[in-house]
Amino acid sequence: MGAAQQFSHDEKLKQVLNSLSTLMVKMQAQATQRVRTENHSGVLDVRGYDSAFEAYRHSGYANQAHLSMHDHPDKAGVLGMGSIGAVLNGNHLRTRHLDTKLMMPVEEGGPENFNKLRPIPTPPVPQNVTSKGTIAEQIAEMKEYFYAWQTQNTTHREYKDYFQPAICVLEANWVEDSLSIAESFPNDVADADLDTWAKVSELAQFLSLSGKHDPDGLVGRSPTALREIKTDHTYTMKVNNAAGYTMSPFSLPRVNNVKLYQNNYKNALLNSGSHVTISMAESSQGTFLWIAFGMNGHGGTHKANIGIECLSGGCRTADIEGCGDRSSVRTSCRQKPVDGSVYTEQSVPSPTQGLVAYGPLSGPYELKLSFSGLSGINKVRVNTGVEDGHVSHSVGDEFLLTHEESEPRLVVAHYAYRTFCHPLGHDIPLNRFKVLDDLPAQMYGDLLTVHELGQSRRGHFLLNPRNQTKFYEGKVTYEYLDALMESIPGKDNYSGNLEELSQGRISAHYNNQKEILNVAYYSRYYQVTEKDAMGRNQRRRGFNDANFYGAMNTQPAVSSLSMNDDEGVVRERWSHAIPLEIVFMTPLANFNPYNLPKKSNVAASNRNGGISSNRAFDGYDDDHFYLTPAEFYSGPIPDQDASDTGLRVAGVLDKSGTVREVAAAGHRMFMPPIAGLELEDRIRLRFPIAPFADTKAEGLRNAHALKHAMQSPKLREQLVIGEFINLSYPALTLYTDSDYDETHFHVLKLTADEVKALHNSETILKRTSSAHGHSHALRIAATVVQGNTVFSILSCDGGGVRCSSGHDTVCEIPDQCLPSSLYQVAPASEPALPPHVESAAVVMYIWLALLIIVMLSAFVYFGGVDVAEGNDGF
């Protein structure tokens, strides 16, 4: 085979492999989309240990405990949780043993802080406790704080600073397949042989053949995918043939073809009035060499001769675009090439920012730049593409720019996950939680009532969608949980601050269009200024994923995807998360009345926590976290699990060598009973709130609806008779006032539940109908004045009472807000019925409808109606 034939064969093979790789990327995207269609983001299942004929006795979201939660109170800051199955944005994973450490992201971002965590500060001991003279008095006072928290009685003790909630999440993102597991689970890798995701995946696949599982709980399964086919580009700038340095192109918007302006991006020019800046820029049309002359408001005109000589490669087809100020692309300063490779630009005017873009550049190339005849310029700066990164040179230097391309490579990534927590920084009243009436969990083992379920480890909780005492039930959009999730940072940590601009639209906060949404933190709802094809500008992430929380980041370790649009080359990196639980931290982690010493090797010399001096632990450490005096509790936890660890009472030597009997001070699902404390319920510290993934199935949705209907006689009546059965709170239609134009008003349709909420002194956020090409998000309230209900606007579009288009009033009766020409007035001969007559008439109609239904049912039952063969019955 000749050289030419071999080259042709190799090229064809590359084309085939490229086509197969592209097909694989698309097939994996299609498989992920199928999972999205069938599942929300959320948890799926836990490990099962037993079987039964009845399906509800199989392990679903819970076995002995919801999400296999368990206790490790002998370890500082550890929340026990077993392996779980979950879906995040269509990616199905099964985790390893998920013992979560009470750790939060570090403050600063950057590659050096990728996945770095720090311990969450635990609440201090109340000064009222430490000031007591004896240990017995300290114990007694500490009990009073627990009583105050459980009864939510701030008068008894001001407890809020000492019982602090934190929210814990499961987070996942695509990373290069070589990333070590230690970077996702810091300081928690027990097996050095399983140090990469690839090794874990290989072992998981082997174990699945026989159904065995790893006894150490280190093996899980999560997707590996071919993400993209990528060619690496290297841009090197050499000055006067000296050693070169690397440049990185900016991804910049397209304005007037490839003319790119300073006010469209941040820190791109690093320019000043006495400099010319060389940059590389990516746009939707390709890569361009960008030369910018800046006066930064000083005025004046630069004179410049710019020599651009293409020495080889893909720069031979490039052309000059743009020259001059922001208002237009001026061609008068162009001078056509003399020999097809050299361009000379003369008299570049720059009242604000002169721009010359040379490109598009493609493939490997080498070009030479020179400057002469410069007026008002004393430096040439090369922008390296990193923030605040530039190199200054003299105007007479010669610049050689080379571009090299690697062979196309396959980017294989792994969907890596981790758990971490975030301190919320404010109190969450216990009445914000409501136990879910989950029949399978109630019937999994011993039959439990809903209240008993909440007092067991199998209980799952709902967080009130509204931060209010009365639990709200009904459809919601942005809710209390969204506000909590928006306080959790993504991979850029707490210092992250990113804007989301895609397809010409910038994302704003769902509740305030004037507030740019910081997408470096987790969000589910957002809005944009322009409406979509359905006439809406308020949106939820995902097509039909009720629990999609996403956060953007700039971490190089996170696999990215790119696209070209009118803004240029857009490359983004995202992570996804779902909430797992809210845990309350207590002052017991710092309550050390015996002043026990913290040491290392406290279990050396066969010490096991016995009560004798030669068996007691020699102090405490994070793995032997025994601090709480044993007399604080009156007995053990009644429903211990096989996965729980720790001794009920351990012996620990104090500084004088005296053995002190103490209990573990770490976190638990439920606290043991506290001696002398009379409480109706057990003290729960962990509230699992993870959303469920598999609630999209039509059969399951119908089963949930049927269960709800069976539990509510009122709902059953509504389903049979219709919503008008709700006489106390009927659905209402409100109208805004018309300000400058009597045809300009909006309609607000309230459901019966929303009307009821308003009558219960709650506020609701509701979007109006569209009029004159826009709508408004109104937060409204209701008050009763002299027996009449008056509705009022509290805020419009997240601002003040008055909308930008002038509306500041809503009315139930049209003629209070609108001109009579815009609604139909009842004839004077047919006056409206008084309210009590209307109610009586409705009741009469209801009884009449019931009578007709009963008569028809009896008629059918006794054979009065024959259903023709072949027709569908009921």
mmCIF file of N, CA and C in Angstrom, residues 124-170:
data_model
loop_
_atom_site.group_PDB
_atom_site.id
_atom_site.type_symbol
_atom_site.label_atom_id
_atom_site.label_comp_id
_atom_site.label_asym_id
_atom_site.label_seq_id
_atom_site.Cartn_x
_atom_site.Cartn_y
_atom_site.Cartn_z
ATOM 1 N N PRO A 124 -23.325 27.234 70.043
ATOM 2 C CA PRO A 124 -22.649 27.329 71.346
ATOM 3 C C PRO A 124 -23.567 26.862 72.473
ATOM 4 N N VAL A 125 -22.980 26.684 73.623
ATOM 5 C CA VAL A 125 -23.757 26.364 74.822
ATOM 6 C C VAL A 125 -24.305 27.667 75.387
ATOM 7 N N PRO A 126 -25.590 27.718 75.734
ATOM 8 C CA PRO A 126 -26.153 28.959 76.285
ATOM 9 C C PRO A 126 -25.386 29.427 77.518
ATOM 10 N N GLN A 127 -25.228 30.732 77.627
ATOM 11 C CA GLN A 127 -24.507 31.281 78.764
ATOM 12 C C GLN A 127 -25.248 30.972 80.064
ATOM 13 N N ASN A 128 -26.581 30.852 79.979
ATOM 14 C CA ASN A 128 -27.351 30.499 81.171
ATOM 15 C C ASN A 128 -26.991 29.114 81.689
ATOM 16 N N VAL A 129 -26.467 28.254 80.799
ATOM 17 C CA VAL A 129 -26.059 26.908 81.213
ATOM 18 C C VAL A 129 -24.671 26.939 81.830
ATOM 19 N N THR A 130 -23.725 27.548 81.125
ATOM 20 C CA THR A 130 -22.332 27.532 81.600
ATOM 21 C C THR A 130 -22.151 28.327 82.882
ATOM 22 N N SER A 131 -23.053 29.261 83.157
ATOM 23 C CA SER A 131 -22.920 30.090 84.356
ATOM 24 C C SER A 131 -23.369 29.386 85.627
ATOM 25 N N LYS A 132 -24.016 28.238 85.488
ATOM 26 C CA LYS A 132 -24.479 27.513 86.663
ATOM 27 C C LYS A 132 -23.276 26.967 87.445
ATOM 28 N N GLY A 133 -23.448 26.888 88.755
ATOM 29 C CA GLY A 133 -22.335 26.537 89.617
ATOM 30 C C GLY A 133 -21.975 25.076 89.628
ATOM 31 N N THR A 134 -22.948 24.189 89.464
ATOM 32 C CA THR A 134 -22.674 22.757 89.525
ATOM 33 C C THR A 134 -23.047 22.088 88.218
ATOM 34 N N ILE A 135 -22.502 20.877 88.034
ATOM 35 C CA ILE A 135 -22.815 20.120 86.824
ATOM 36 C C ILE A 135 -24.289 19.761 86.793
ATOM 37 N N ALA A 136 -24.847 19.392 87.938
ATOM 38 C CA ALA A 136 -26.269 19.049 87.998
ATOM 39 C C ALA A 136 -27.131 20.234 87.576
ATOM 40 N N GLU A 137 -26.752 21.437 87.987
ATOM 41 C CA GLU A 137 -27.517 22.631 87.603
ATOM 42 C C GLU A 137 -27.359 22.911 86.106
ATOM 43 N N GLN A 138 -26.179 22.677 85.567
ATOM 44 C CA GLN A 138 -25.979 22.871 84.132
ATOM 45 C C GLN A 138 -26.843 21.906 83.334
ATOM 46 N N ILE A 139 -26.896 20.650 83.777
ATOM 47 C CA ILE A 139 -27.715 19.654 83.091
ATOM 48 C C ILE A 139 -29.183 20.056 83.143
ATOM 49 N N ALA A 140 -29.637 20.491 84.291
ATOM 50 C CA ALA A 140 -31.041 20.884 84.450
ATOM 51 C C ALA A 140 -31.384 22.071 83.554
ATOM 52 N N GLU A 141 -30.479 23.036 83.472
ATOM 53 C CA GLU A 141 -30.745 24.208 82.636
ATOM 54 C C GLU A 141 -30.718 23.841 81.152
ATOM 55 N N MET A 142 -29.817 22.957 80.748
ATOM 56 C CA MET A 142 -29.779 22.518 79.361
ATOM 57 C C MET A 142 -31.089 21.840 78.977
ATOM 58 N N LYS A 143 -31.666 21.065 79.874
ATOM 59 C CA LYS A 143 -32.951 20.417 79.608
ATOM 60 C C LYS A 143 -34.035 21.446 79.337
ATOM 61 N N GLU A 144 -33.992 22.567 80.040
ATOM 62 C CA GLU A 144 -35.004 23.602 79.839
ATOM 63 C C GLU A 144 -34.933 24.194 78.432
ATOM 64 N N TYR A 145 -33.730 24.292 77.883
ATOM 65 C CA TYR A 145 -33.606 24.791 76.505
ATOM 66 C C TYR A 145 -34.194 23.802 75.512
ATOM 67 N N PHE A 146 -33.985 22.522 75.734
ATOM 68 C CA PHE A 146 -34.598 21.523 74.862
ATOM 69 C C PHE A 146 -36.121 21.564 74.983
ATOM 70 N N TYR A 147 -36.622 21.768 76.175
ATOM 71 C CA TYR A 147 -38.071 21.880 76.369
ATOM 72 C C TYR A 147 -38.614 23.106 75.628
ATOM 73 N N ALA A 148 -37.904 24.215 75.722
ATOM 74 C CA ALA A 148 -38.350 25.434 75.039
ATOM 75 C C ALA A 148 -38.368 25.238 73.534
ATOM 76 N N TRP A 149 -37.344 24.564 72.995
ATOM 77 C CA TRP A 149 -37.312 24.346 71.545
ATOM 78 C C TRP A 149 -38.446 23.432 71.100
ATOM 79 N N GLN A 150 -38.645 22.355 71.796
ATOM 80 C CA GLN A 150 -39.685 21.410 71.399
ATOM 81 C C GLN A 150 -41.084 21.995 71.526
ATOM 82 N N THR A 151 -41.308 22.853 72.492
ATOM 83 C CA THR A 151 -42.616 23.503 72.657
ATOM 84 C C THR A 151 -42.679 24.830 71.912
ATOM 85 N N GLN A 152 -41.546 25.210 71.271
ATOM 86 C CA GLN A 152 -41.468 26.468 70.503
ATOM 87 C C GLN A 152 -41.870 27.656 71.368
ATOM 88 N N ASN A 153 -41.352 27.673 72.575
ATOM 89 C CA ASN A 153 -41.709 28.676 73.572
ATOM 90 C C ASN A 153 -40.496 29.552 73.855
ATOM 91 N N THR A 154 -40.421 30.690 73.180
ATOM 92 C CA THR A 154 -39.281 31.590 73.382
ATOM 93 C C THR A 154 -39.371 32.338 74.703
ATOM 94 N N THR A 155 -40.567 32.347 75.301
ATOM 95 C CA THR A 155 -40.706 32.978 76.611
ATOM 96 C C THR A 155 -40.044 32.124 77.688
ATOM 97 N N HIS A 156 -40.177 30.804 77.544
ATOM 98 C CA HIS A 156 -39.555 29.903 78.522
ATOM 99 C C HIS A 156 -38.031 30.022 78.462
ATOM 100 N N ARG A 157 -37.456 29.932 77.267
ATOM 101 C CA ARG A 157 -36.035 30.182 77.028
ATOM 102 C C ARG A 157 -35.900 30.674 75.589
ATOM 103 N N GLU A 158 -35.016 31.619 75.384
ATOM 104 C CA GLU A 158 -34.745 32.081 74.018
ATOM 105 C C GLU A 158 -33.790 31.084 73.368
ATOM 106 N N TYR A 159 -34.369 30.134 72.609
ATOM 107 C CA TYR A 159 -33.627 28.958 72.152
ATOM 108 C C TYR A 159 -33.073 29.075 70.733
ATOM 109 N N LYS A 160 -33.488 30.044 69.949
ATOM 110 C CA LYS A 160 -33.247 30.018 68.504
ATOM 111 C C LYS A 160 -31.780 30.033 68.118
ATOM 112 N N ASP A 161 -30.923 30.632 68.916
ATOM 113 C CA ASP A 161 -29.495 30.665 68.585
ATOM 114 C C ASP A 161 -28.804 29.333 68.868
ATOM 115 N N TYR A 162 -29.492 28.414 69.522
ATOM 116 C CA TYR A 162 -28.839 27.197 69.993
ATOM 117 C C TYR A 162 -29.373 25.932 69.321
ATOM 118 N N PHE A 163 -30.378 26.069 68.475
ATOM 119 C CA PHE A 163 -30.913 24.948 67.711
ATOM 120 C C PHE A 163 -30.997 25.412 66.258
ATOM 121 N N GLN A 164 -29.910 25.199 65.552
ATOM 122 C CA GLN A 164 -29.738 25.816 64.245
ATOM 123 C C GLN A 164 -29.912 24.784 63.142
ATOM 124 N N PRO A 165 -30.764 25.079 62.144
ATOM 125 C CA PRO A 165 -30.988 24.117 61.057
ATOM 126 C C PRO A 165 -29.940 24.244 59.952
ATOM 127 N N ALA A 166 -29.665 23.112 59.346
ATOM 128 C CA ALA A 166 -28.830 23.057 58.137
ATOM 129 C C ALA A 166 -29.541 22.165 57.136
ATOM 130 N N ILE A 167 -29.419 22.497 55.860
ATOM 131 C CA ILE A 167 -30.016 21.683 54.807
ATOM 132 C C ILE A 167 -28.910 20.894 54.119
ATOM 133 N N CYS A 168 -29.131 19.607 53.906
ATOM 134 C CA CYS A 168 -28.148 18.740 53.274
ATOM 135 C C CYS A 168 -28.661 18.296 51.909
ATOM 136 N N VAL A 169 -27.785 18.238 50.933
ATOM 137 C CA VAL A 169 -28.184 17.977 49.553
ATOM 138 C C VAL A 169 -27.328 16.862 48.961
ATOM 139 N N LEU A 170 -27.889 16.240 47.934
ATOM 140 C CA LEU A 170 -27.144 15.340 47.053
ATOM 141 C C LEU A 170 -26.849 16.129 45.783
#
